[in-house]
mmCIF file of C-alpha atoms and ligand atoms in Angstrom:
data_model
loop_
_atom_site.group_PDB
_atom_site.id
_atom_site.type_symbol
_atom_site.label_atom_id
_atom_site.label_comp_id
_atom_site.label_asym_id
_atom_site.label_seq_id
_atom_site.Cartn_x
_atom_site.Cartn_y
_atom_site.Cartn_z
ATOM 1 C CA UNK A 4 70.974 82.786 106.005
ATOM 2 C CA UNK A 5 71.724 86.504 105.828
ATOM 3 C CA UNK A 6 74.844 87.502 106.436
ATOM 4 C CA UNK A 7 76.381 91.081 107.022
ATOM 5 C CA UNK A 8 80.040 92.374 107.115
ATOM 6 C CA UNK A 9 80.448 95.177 109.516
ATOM 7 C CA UNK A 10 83.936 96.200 108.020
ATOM 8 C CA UNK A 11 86.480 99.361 109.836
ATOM 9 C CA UNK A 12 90.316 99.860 110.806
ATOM 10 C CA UNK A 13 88.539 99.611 114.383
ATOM 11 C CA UNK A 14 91.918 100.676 115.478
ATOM 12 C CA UNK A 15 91.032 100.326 118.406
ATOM 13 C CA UNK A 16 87.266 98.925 118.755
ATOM 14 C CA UNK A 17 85.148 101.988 120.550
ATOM 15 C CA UNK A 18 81.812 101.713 122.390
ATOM 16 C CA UNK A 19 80.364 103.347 119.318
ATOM 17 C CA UNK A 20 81.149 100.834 117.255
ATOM 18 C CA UNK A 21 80.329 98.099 120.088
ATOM 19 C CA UNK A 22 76.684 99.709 119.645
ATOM 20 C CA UNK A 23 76.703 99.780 115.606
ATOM 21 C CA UNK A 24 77.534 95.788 116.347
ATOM 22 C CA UNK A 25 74.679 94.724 119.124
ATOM 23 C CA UNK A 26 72.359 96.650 116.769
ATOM 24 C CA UNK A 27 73.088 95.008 113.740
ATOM 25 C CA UNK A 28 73.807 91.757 115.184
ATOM 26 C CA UNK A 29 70.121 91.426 115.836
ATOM 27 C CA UNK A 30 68.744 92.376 111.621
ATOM 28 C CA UNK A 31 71.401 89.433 110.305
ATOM 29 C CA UNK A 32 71.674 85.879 111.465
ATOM 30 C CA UNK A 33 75.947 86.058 111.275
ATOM 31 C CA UNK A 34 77.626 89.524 111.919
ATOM 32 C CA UNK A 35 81.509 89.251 110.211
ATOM 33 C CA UNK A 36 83.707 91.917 111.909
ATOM 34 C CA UNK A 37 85.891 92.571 109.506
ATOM 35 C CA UNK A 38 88.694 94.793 110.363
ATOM 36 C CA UNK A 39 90.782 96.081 107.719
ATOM 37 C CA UNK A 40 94.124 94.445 107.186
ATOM 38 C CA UNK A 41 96.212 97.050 105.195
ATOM 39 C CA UNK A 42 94.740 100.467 106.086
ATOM 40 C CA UNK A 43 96.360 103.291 104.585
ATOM 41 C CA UNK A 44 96.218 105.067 107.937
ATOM 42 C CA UNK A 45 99.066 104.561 110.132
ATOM 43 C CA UNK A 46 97.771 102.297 112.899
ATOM 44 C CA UNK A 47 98.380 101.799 116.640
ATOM 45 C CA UNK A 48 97.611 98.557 116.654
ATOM 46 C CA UNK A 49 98.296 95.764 114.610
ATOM 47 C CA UNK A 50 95.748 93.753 112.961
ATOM 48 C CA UNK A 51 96.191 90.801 115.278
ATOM 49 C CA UNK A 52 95.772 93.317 118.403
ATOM 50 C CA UNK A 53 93.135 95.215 116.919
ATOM 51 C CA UNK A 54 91.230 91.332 116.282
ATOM 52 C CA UNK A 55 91.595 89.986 120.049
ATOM 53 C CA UNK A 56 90.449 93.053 121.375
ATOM 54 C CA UNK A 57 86.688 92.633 119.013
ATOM 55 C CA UNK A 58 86.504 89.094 120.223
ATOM 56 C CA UNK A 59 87.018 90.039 123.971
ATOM 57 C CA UNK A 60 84.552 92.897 123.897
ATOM 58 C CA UNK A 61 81.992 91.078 121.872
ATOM 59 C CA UNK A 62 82.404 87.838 123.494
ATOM 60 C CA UNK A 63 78.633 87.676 124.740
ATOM 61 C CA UNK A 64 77.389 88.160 121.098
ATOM 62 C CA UNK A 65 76.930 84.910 119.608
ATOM 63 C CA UNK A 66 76.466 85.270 116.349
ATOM 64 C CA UNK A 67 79.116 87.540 116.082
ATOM 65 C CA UNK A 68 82.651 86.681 114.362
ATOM 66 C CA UNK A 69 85.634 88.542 113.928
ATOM 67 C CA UNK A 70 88.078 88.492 110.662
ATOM 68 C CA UNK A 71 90.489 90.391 108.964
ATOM 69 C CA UNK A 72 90.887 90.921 105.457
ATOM 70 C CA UNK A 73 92.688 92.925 102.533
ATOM 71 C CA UNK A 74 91.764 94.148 99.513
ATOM 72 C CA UNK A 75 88.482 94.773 97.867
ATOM 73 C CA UNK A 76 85.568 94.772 100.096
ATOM 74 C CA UNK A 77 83.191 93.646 97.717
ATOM 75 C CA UNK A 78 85.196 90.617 97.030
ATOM 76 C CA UNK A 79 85.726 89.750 100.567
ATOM 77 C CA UNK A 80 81.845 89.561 101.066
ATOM 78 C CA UNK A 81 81.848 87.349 98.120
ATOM 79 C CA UNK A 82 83.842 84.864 99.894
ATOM 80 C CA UNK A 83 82.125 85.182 102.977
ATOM 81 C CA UNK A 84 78.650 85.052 101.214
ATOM 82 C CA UNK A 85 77.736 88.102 102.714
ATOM 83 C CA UNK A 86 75.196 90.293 101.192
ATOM 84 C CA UNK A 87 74.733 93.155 103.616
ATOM 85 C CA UNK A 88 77.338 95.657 104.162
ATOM 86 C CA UNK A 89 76.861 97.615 107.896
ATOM 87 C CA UNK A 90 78.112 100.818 108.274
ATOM 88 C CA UNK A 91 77.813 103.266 111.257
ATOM 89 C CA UNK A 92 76.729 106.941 110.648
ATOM 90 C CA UNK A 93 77.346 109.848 112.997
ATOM 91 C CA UNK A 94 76.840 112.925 111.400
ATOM 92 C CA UNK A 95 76.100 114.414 107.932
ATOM 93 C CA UNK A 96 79.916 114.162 107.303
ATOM 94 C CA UNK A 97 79.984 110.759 107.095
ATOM 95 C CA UNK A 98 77.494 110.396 104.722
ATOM 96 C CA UNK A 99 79.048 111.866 101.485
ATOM 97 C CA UNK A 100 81.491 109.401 101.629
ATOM 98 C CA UNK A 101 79.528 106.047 103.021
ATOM 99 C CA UNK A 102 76.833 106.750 100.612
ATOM 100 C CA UNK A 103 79.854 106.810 97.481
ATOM 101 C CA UNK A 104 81.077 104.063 98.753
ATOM 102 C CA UNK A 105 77.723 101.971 98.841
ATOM 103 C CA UNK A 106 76.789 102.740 95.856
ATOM 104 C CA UNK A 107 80.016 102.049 94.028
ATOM 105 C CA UNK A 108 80.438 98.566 96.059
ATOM 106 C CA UNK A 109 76.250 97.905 94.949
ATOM 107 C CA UNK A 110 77.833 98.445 91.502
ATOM 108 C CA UNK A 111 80.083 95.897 91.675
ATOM 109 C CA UNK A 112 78.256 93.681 93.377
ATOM 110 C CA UNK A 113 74.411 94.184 92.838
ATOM 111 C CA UNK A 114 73.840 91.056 95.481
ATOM 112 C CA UNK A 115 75.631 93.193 98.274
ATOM 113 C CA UNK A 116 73.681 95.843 99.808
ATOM 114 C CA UNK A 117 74.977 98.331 102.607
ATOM 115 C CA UNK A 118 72.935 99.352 105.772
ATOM 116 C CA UNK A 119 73.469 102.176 107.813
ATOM 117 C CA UNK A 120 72.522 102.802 111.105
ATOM 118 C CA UNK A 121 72.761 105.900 113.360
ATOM 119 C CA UNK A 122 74.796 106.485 115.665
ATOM 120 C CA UNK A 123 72.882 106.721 119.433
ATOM 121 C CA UNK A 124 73.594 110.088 120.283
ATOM 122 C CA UNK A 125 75.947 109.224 123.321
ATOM 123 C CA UNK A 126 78.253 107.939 120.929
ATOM 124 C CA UNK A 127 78.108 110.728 117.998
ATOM 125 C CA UNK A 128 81.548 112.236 119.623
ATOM 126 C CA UNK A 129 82.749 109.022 119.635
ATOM 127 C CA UNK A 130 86.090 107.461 117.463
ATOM 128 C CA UNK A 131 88.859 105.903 117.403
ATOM 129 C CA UNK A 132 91.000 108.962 117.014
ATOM 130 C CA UNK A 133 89.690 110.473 120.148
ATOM 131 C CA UNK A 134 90.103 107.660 122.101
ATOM 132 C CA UNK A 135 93.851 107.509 121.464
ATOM 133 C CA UNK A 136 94.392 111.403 121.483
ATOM 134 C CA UNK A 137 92.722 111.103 125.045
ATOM 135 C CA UNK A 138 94.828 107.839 126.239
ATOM 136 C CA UNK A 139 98.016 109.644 124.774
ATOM 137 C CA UNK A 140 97.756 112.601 127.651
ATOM 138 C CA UNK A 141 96.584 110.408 129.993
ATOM 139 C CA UNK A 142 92.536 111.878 129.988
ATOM 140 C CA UNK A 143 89.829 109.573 131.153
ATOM 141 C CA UNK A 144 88.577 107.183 128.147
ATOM 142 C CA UNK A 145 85.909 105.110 130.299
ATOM 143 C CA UNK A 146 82.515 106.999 128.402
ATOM 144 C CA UNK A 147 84.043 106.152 125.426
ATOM 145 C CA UNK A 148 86.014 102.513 125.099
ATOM 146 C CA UNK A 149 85.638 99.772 127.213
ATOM 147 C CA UNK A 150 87.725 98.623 130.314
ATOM 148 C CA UNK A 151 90.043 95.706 127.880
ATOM 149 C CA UNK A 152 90.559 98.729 125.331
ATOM 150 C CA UNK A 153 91.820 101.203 128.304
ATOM 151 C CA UNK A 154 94.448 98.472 129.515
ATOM 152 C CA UNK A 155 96.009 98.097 125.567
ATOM 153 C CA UNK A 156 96.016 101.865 125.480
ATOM 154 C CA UNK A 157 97.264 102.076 128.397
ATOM 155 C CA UNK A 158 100.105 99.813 127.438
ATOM 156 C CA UNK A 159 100.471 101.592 124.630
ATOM 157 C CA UNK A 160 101.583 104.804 126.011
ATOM 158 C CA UNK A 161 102.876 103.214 129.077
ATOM 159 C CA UNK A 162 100.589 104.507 131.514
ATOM 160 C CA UNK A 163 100.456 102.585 134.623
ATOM 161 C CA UNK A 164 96.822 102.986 134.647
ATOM 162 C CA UNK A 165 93.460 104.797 134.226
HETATM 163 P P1 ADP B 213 86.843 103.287 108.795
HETATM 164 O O1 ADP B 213 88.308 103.593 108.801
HETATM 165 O O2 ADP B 213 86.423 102.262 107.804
HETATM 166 O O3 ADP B 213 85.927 104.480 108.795
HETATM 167 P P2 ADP B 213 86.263 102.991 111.599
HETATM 168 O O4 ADP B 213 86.833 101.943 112.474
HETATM 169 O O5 ADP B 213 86.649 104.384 111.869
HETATM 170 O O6 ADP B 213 86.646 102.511 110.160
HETATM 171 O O7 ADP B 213 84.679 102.890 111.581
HETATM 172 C C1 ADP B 213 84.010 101.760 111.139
HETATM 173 C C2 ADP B 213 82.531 102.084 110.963
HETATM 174 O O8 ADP B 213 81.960 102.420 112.219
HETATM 175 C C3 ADP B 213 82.223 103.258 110.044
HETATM 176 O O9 ADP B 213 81.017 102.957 109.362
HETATM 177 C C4 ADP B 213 82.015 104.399 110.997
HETATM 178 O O10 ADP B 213 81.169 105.396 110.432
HETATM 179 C C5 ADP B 213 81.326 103.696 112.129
HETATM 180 N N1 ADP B 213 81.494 104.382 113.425
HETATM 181 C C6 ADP B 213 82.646 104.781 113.991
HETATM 182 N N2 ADP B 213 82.423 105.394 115.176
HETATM 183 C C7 ADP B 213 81.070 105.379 115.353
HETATM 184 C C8 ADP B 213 80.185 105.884 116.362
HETATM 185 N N3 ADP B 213 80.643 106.539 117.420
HETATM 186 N N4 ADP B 213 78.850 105.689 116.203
HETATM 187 C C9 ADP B 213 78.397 105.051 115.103
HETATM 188 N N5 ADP B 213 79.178 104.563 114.114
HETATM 189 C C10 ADP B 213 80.487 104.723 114.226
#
C-alpha cells in the first residue's frame, strides 16, 4: 500500500493546497495530512482548529486522513509507514528550499521519497499568509480559501461576514 504524507502549518488550509491534495490523493492509495504541531511561526490557529478545518474541506476525499504531529518529519513517516513525502511547488523560490529539504529527509530515510507537484497556475498567488492579510482588512478571500475557511477567519478578526 503506498502511502504519502502531505505535511504544512496549513494555517489555515488554502484552495492551493486543497488542489496539491485531490492531485496527490489520486498517485497514493492513503494521503496523511499532516499539519505541523509546533511550528516556529506564530500561528492563527491552533493545531486542533487548523485539523477540523482539513477534515471539513476534504471530507469528499476518501482516502484522505488528517493528523498532526511534532518533531522530525522523517520519523513521523516512519510511524505512519509512509514512504512518499508530497510537497506543493509554486515558483522557483520554493524550490531551493523543498529540494534541501528532500534530499536531507532521503538521507535519513532512503525508504522515504518526496514528490512535488506544481502548483495550477490559478493558485501560484496563493498562501496562507495572503489569505489572512486579506481577511484581516476585510478584502474578499472567496478565489482563494474556501467558504468553512472564510467563516473561521472571519471569526477570527470578528468580521460579521464576507
Ligand atoms: P510550510 O510551512 O511547511 O511551507 P504551508 O502550509 O505553507 O506549509 O505549505 C504546505 C505545502 O503546500 C508546501 O509544500 C507548499 O509549497 C505547498 N503550497 C502552499 N501553497 C500552495 C499553492 N498555492 N499551490 C501549490 N502548493 C502550495
Amino acid at each position: 500500500m503506498k502511502v504519502g504524507i502531505y505535511p504544512g502549518s496549513f494555517d489555515p488550509i488554502t484552495l492551493g493546497h486543497l488542489d496539491i491534495i485531490t492531485r496527490s490523493s489520486k498517485v497514493v492509495d492513503k494521503l496523511i495530512i499532516g499539519v505541523l504541531y509546533n511550528s516556529a511561526k506564530n500561528a492563527l490557529f491552533s493545531t486542533e482548529e487548523r485539523v477540523g478545518m482539513i477534515k471539513q474541506v476534504t471530507s469528499h476525499i476518501p482516502n484522505v486522513e488528517v493528523d498532526s504531529f511534532s518533531g522530525l518529519l522523517v520519523d513521523y513517516a516512519k510511524m505512519k509507514n509512509a514512504n512518499i513525502i508530497v510537497r506543493g511547488l509554486r515558483a522557483i523560490t520554493d524550490f531551493e528550499y523543498e529540494l534541501q529539504i528532500a534530499q536531507a529527509n532521503h538521507k535519513a530515510n532512503p525508504e522515504v521519497d518526496t514528490i512535488f507537484f506544481t502548483t495550477n497556475v490559478e493558485y501560484s498567488y496563493v498562501s496562507s499568509s495572503i489569505a489572512k492579510e486579506f481577511a484581516r482588512y476585510g478584502s474578499d478571500v472567496s478565489q482563494i480559501v474556501s467558504p468553512i475557511v472564510i467563516e473561521k477567519l472571519n471569526e477570527k478578526f470578528n468580521h460579521s461576514e464576507k
